[in-house]
XYZ file of N, CA, C and O in Angstrom:
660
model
N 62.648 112.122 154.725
C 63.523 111.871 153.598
C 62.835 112.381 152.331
O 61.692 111.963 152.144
N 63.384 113.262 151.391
C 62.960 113.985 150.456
C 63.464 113.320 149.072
O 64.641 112.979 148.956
N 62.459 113.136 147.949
C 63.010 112.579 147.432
C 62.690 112.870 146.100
O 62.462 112.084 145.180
N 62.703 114.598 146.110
C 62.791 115.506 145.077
C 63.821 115.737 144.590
O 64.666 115.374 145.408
N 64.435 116.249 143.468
C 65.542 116.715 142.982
C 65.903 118.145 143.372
O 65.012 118.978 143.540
N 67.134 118.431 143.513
C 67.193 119.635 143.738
C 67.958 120.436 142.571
O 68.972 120.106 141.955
N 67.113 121.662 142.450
C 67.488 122.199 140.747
C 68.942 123.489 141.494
O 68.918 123.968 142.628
N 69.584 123.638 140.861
C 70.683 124.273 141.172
C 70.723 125.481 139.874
O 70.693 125.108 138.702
N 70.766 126.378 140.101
C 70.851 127.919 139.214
C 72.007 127.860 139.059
O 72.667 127.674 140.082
N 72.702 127.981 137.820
C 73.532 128.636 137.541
C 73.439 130.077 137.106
O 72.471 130.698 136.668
N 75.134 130.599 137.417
C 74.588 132.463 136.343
C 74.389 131.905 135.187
O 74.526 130.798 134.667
N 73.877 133.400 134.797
C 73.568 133.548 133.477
C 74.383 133.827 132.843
O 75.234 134.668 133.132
N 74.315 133.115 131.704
C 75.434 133.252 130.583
C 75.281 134.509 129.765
O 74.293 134.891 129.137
N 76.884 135.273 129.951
C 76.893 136.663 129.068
C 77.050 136.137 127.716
O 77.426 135.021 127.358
N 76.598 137.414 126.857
C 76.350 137.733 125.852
C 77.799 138.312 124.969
O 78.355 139.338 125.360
N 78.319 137.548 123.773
C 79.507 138.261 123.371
C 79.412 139.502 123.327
O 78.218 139.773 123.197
N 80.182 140.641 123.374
C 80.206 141.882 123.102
C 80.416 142.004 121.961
O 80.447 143.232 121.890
N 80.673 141.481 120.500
C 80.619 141.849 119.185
C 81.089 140.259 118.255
O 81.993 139.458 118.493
N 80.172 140.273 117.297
C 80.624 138.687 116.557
C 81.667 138.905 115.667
O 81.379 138.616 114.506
N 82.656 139.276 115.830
C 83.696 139.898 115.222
C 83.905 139.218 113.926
O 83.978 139.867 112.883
N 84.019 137.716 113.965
C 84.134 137.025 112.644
C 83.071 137.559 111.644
O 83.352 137.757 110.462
N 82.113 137.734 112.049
C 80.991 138.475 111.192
C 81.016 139.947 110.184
O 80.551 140.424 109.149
N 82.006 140.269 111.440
C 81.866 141.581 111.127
C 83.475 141.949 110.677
O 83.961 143.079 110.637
N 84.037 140.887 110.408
C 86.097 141.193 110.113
C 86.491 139.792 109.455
O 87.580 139.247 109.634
N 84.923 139.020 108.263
C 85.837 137.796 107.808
C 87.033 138.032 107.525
O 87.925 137.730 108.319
N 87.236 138.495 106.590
C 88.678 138.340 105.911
C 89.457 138.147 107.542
O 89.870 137.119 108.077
N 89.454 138.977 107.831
C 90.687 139.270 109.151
C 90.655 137.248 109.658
O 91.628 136.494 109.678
N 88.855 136.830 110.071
C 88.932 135.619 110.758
C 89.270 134.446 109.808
O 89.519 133.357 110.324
N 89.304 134.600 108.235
C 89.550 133.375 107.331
C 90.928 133.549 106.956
O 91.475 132.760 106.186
N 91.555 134.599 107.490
C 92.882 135.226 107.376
C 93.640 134.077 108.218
O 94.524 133.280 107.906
N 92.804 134.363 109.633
C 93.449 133.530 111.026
C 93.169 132.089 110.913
O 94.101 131.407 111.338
N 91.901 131.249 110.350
C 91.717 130.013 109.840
C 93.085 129.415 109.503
O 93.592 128.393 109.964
N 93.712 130.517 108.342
C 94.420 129.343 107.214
C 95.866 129.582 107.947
O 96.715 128.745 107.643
N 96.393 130.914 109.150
C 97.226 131.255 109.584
C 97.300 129.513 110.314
O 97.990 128.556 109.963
N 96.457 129.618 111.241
C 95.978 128.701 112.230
C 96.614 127.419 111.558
O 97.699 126.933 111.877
N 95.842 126.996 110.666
C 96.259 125.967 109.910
C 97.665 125.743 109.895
O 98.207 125.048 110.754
N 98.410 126.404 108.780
C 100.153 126.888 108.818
C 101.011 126.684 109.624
O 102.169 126.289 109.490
N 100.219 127.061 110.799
C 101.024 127.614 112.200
C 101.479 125.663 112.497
O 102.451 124.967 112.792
N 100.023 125.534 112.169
C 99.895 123.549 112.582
C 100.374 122.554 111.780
O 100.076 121.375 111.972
N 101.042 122.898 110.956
C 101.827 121.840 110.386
C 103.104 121.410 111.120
O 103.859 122.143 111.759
N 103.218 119.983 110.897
C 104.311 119.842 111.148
C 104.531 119.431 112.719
O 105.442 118.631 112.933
N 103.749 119.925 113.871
C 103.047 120.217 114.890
C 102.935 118.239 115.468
O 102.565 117.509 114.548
N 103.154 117.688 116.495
C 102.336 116.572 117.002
C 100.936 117.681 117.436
O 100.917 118.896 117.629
N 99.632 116.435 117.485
C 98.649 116.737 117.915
C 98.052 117.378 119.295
O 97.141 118.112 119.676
N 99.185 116.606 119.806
C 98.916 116.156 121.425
C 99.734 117.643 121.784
O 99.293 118.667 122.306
N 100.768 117.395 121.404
C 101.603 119.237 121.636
C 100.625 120.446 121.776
O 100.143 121.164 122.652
N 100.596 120.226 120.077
C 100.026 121.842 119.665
C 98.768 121.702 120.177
O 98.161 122.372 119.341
N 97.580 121.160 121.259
C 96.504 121.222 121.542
C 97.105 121.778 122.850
O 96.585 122.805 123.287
N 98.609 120.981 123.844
C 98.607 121.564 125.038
C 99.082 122.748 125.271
O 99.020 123.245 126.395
N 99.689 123.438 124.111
C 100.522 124.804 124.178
C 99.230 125.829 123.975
O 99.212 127.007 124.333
N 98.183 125.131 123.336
C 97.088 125.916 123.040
C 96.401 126.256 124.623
O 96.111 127.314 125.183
N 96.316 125.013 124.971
C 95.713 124.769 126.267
C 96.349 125.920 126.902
O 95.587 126.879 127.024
N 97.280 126.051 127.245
C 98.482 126.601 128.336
C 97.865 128.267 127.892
O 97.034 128.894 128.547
N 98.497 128.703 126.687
C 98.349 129.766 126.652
C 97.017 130.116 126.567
O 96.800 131.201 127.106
N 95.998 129.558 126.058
C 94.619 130.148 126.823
C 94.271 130.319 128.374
O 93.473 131.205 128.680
N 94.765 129.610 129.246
C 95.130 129.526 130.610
C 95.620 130.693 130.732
O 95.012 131.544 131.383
N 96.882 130.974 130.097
C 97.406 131.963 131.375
C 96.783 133.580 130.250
O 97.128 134.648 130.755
N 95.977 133.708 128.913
C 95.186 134.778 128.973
C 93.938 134.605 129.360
O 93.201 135.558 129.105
N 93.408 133.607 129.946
C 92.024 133.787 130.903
C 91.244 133.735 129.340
O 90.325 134.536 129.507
N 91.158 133.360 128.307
C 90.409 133.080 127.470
C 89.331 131.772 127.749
O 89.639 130.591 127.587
N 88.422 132.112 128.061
C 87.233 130.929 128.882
C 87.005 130.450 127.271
O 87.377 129.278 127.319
N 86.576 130.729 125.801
C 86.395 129.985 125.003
C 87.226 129.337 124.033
O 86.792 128.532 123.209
N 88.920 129.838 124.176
C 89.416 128.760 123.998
C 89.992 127.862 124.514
O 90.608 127.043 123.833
N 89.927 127.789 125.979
C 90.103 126.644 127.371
C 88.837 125.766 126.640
O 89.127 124.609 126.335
N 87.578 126.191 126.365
C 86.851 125.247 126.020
C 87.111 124.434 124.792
O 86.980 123.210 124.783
N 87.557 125.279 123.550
C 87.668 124.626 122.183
C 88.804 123.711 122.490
O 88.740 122.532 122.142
N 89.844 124.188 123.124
C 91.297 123.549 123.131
C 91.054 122.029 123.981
O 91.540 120.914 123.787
N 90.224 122.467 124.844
C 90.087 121.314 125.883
C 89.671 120.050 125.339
O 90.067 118.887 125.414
N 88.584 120.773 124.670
C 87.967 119.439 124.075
C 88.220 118.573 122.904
O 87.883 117.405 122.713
N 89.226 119.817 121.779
C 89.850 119.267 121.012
C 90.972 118.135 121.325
O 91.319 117.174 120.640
N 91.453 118.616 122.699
C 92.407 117.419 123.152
C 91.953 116.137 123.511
O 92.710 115.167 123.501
N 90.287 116.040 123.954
C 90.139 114.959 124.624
C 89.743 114.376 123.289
O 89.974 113.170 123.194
N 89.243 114.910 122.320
C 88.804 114.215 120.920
C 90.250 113.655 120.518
O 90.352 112.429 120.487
N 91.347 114.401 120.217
C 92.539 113.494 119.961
C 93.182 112.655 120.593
O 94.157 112.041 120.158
N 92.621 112.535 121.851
C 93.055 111.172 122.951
C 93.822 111.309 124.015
O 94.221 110.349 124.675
N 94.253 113.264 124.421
C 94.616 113.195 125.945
C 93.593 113.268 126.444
O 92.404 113.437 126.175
N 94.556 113.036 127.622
C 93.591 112.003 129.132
C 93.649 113.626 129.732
O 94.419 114.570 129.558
N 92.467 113.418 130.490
C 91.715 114.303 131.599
C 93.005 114.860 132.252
O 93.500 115.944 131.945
N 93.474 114.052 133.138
C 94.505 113.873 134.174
C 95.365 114.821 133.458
O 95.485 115.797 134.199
N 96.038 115.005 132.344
C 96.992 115.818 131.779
C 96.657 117.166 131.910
O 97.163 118.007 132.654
N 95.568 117.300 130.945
C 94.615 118.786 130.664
C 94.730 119.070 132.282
O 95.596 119.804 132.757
N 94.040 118.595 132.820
C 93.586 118.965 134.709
C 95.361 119.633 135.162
O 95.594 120.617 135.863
N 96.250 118.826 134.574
C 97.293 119.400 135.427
C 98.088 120.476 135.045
O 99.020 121.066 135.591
N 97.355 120.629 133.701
C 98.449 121.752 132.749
C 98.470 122.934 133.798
O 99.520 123.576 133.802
N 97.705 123.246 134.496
C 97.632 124.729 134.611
C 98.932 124.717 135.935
O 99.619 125.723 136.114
N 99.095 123.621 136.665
C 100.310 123.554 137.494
C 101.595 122.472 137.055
O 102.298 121.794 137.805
N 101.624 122.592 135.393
C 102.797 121.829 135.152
C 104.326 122.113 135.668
O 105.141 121.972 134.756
N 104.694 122.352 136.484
C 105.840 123.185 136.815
C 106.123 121.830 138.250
O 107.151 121.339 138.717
N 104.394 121.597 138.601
C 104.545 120.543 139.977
C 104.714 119.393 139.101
O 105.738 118.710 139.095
N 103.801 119.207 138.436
C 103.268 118.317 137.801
C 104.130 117.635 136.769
O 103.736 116.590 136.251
N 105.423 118.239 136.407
C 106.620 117.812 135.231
C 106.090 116.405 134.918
O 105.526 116.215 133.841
N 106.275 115.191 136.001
C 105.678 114.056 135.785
C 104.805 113.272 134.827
O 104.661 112.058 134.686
N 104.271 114.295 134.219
C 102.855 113.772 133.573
C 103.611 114.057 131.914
O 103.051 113.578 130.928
N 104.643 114.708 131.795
C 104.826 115.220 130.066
C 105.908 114.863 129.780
O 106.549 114.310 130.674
N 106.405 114.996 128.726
C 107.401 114.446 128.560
C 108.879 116.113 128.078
O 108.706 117.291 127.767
N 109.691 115.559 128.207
C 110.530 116.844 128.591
C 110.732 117.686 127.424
O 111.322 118.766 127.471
N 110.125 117.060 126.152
C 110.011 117.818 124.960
C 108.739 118.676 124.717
O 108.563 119.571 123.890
N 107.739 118.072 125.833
C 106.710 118.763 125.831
C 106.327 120.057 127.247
O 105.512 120.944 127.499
N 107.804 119.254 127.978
C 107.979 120.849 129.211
C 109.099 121.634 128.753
O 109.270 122.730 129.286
N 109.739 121.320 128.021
C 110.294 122.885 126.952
C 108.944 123.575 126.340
O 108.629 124.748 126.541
N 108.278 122.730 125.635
C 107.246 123.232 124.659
C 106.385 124.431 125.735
O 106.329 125.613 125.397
N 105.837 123.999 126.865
C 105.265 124.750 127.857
C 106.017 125.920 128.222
O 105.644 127.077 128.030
N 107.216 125.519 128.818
C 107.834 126.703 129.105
C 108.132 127.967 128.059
O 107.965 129.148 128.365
N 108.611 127.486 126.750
C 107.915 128.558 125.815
C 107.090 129.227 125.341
O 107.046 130.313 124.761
N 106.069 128.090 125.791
C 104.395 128.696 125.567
C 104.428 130.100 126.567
O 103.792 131.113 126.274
N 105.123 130.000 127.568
C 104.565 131.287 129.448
C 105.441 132.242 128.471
O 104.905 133.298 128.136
N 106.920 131.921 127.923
C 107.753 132.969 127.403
C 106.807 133.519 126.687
O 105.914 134.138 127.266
N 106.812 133.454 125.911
C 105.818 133.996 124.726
C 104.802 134.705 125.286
O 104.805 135.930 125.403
N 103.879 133.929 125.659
C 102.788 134.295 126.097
C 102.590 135.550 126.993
O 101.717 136.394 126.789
N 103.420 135.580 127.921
C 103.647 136.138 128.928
C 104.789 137.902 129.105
O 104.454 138.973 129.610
N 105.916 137.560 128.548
C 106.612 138.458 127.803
C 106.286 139.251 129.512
O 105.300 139.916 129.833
N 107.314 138.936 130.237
C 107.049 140.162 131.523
C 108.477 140.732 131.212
O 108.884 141.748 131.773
N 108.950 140.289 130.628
C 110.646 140.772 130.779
C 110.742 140.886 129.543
O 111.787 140.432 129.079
N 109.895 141.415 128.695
C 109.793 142.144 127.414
C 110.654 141.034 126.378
O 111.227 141.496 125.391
N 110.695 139.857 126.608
C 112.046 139.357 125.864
C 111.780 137.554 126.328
O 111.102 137.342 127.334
N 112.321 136.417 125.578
C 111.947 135.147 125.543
C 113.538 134.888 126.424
O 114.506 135.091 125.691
N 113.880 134.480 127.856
C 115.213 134.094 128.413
C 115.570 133.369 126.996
O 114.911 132.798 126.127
N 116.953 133.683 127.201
C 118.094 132.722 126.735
C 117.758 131.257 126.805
O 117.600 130.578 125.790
N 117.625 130.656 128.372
C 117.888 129.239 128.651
C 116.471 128.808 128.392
O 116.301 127.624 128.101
N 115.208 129.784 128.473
C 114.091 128.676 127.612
C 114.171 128.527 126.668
O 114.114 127.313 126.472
N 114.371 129.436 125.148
C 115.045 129.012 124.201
C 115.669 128.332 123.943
O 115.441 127.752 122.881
N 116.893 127.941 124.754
C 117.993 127.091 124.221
C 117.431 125.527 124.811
O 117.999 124.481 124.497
N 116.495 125.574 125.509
C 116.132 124.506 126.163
C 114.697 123.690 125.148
O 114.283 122.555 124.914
N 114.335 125.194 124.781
C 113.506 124.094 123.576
C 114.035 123.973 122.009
O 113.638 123.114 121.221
N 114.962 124.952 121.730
C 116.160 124.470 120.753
C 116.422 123.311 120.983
O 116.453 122.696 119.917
N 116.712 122.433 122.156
C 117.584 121.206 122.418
C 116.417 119.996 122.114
O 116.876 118.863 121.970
N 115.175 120.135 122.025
C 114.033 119.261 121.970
C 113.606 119.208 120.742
O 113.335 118.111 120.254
N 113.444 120.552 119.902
C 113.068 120.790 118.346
C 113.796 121.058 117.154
O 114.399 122.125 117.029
N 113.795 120.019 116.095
C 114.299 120.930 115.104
C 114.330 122.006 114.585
O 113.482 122.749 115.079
N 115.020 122.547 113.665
C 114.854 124.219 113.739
C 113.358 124.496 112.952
O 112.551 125.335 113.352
N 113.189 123.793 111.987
C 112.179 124.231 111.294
C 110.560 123.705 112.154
O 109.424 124.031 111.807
N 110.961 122.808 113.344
C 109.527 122.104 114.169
C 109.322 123.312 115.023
O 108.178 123.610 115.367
N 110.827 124.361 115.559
C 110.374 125.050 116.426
C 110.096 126.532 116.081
O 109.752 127.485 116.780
N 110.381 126.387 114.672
C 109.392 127.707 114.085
C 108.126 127.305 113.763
O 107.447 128.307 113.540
N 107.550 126.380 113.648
C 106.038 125.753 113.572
C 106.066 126.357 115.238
O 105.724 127.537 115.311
N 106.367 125.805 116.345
C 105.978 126.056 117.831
C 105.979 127.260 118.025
O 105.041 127.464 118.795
N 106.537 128.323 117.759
C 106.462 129.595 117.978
C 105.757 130.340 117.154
O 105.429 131.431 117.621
N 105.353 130.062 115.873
C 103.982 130.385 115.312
C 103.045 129.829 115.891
O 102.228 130.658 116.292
N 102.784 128.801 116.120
C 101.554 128.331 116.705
C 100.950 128.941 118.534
O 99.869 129.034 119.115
N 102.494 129.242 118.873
C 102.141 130.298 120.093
C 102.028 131.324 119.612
O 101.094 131.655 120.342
N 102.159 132.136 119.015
C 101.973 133.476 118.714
C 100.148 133.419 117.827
O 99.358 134.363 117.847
N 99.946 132.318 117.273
C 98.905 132.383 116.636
C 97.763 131.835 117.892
O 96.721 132.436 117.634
N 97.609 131.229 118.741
C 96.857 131.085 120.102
C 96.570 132.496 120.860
O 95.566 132.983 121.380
N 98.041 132.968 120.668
C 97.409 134.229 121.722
C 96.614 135.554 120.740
O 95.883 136.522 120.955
N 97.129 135.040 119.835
C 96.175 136.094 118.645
C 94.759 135.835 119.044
O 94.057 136.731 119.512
N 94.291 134.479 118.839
C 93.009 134.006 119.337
C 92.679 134.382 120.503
O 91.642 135.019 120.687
N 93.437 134.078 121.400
C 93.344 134.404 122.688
C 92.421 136.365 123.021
O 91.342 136.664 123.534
N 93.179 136.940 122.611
C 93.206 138.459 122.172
C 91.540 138.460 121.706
O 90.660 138.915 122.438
N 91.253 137.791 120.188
C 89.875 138.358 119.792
C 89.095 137.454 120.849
O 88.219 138.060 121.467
N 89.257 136.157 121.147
C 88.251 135.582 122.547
C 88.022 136.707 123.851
O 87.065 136.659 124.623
N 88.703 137.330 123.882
C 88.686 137.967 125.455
C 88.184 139.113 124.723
O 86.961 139.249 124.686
N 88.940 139.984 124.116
C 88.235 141.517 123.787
C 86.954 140.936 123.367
O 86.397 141.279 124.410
N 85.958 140.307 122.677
C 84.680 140.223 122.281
C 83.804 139.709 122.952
O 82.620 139.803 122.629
N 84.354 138.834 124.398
C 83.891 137.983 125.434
C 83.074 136.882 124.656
O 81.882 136.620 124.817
N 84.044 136.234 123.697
C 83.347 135.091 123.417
C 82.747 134.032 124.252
O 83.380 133.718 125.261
N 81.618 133.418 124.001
C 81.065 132.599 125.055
C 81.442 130.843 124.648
O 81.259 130.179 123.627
N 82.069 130.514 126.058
C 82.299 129.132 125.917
C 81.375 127.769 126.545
O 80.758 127.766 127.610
N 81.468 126.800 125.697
C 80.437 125.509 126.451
C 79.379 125.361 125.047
O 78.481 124.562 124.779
N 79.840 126.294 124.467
C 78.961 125.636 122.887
C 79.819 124.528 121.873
O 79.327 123.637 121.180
N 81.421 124.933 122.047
C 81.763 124.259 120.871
C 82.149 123.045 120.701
O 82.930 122.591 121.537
N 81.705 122.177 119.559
C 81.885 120.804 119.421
C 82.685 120.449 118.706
O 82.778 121.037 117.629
N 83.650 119.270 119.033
C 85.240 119.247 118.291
C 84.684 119.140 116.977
O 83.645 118.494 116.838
N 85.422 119.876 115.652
C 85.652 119.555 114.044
C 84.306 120.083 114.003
O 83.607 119.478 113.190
N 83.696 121.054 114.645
C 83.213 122.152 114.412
C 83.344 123.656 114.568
O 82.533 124.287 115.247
N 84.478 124.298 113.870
C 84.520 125.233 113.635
C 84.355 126.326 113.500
O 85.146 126.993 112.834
């Protein structure tokens, strides 16, 4: 019976390919106050899971991390975050103003049919006021913006700490 620890390697963590905020403030204090804007008006719990979602489906590993954790700092539960990525099984867990909100998030996000359907639109029309669901569709369009400079620069995730910036 051994009763050493056993050390486990992880890979090695890559290196961003360019600190872009460094090198394009304006462009990133541009996206700050966009960011901001986009979030008014916004529940918390929403605009963290649409964030969630659409970093998911662009494979953005550092803002799955920022988003993630920003949610658990505002008080969703594990169990939610864990299921976003198969909310479609999972309907159960959200509430139906917040599975319109999703399903607009993939429209958007996703754009395979060059165009947002009719019936997801009209389906999160039926959940948002007009002026809440132009906050939601800025705030998706402003995620995948992020999304975009996270992936082209290979930002690295597992550093960031919520209401640090």
């Amino acid at each position: 019976m051994s009763t050493a620890q056993e050390t486990v390697e992880y890979a090695t963590e890559h290196a961003p390919r360019l600190a872009w905020a460094e090198h394009a403030p304006e462009v990133y204090k541009a996206m700050i106050r966009l960011d901001a804007a986009a979030r008014r008006g916004l529940d918390l719990t929403l605009y963290e899971l649409v964030k969630i979602r659409a970093s998911q489906l662009n494979h953005c590993a550092f803002c799955l991390d920022m988003h993630t954790k920003d949610a658990l700092a505002a008080g969703e539960s594990v169990e939610r975050i864990v299921q976003l990525s198969a909310w479609e099984e999972s309907r159960h867990f959200y509430t139906e103003k917040e599975l319109a909100a999703l399903e607009l998030t993939e429209a958007v996000t996703v754009l395979t049919d060059g165009f947002v359907p009719d019936e997801v639109y009209e389906r999160a029309a039926g959940h948002f006021e007009e002026a809440e669901l132009a906050q939601l569709i800025a705030a998706i369009a402003v995620i995948n913006a992020w999304n975009r400079f996270g992936v082209a620069t290979r930002m690295v995730p597992g550093h960031y700490e919520p209401g640090h910036q």
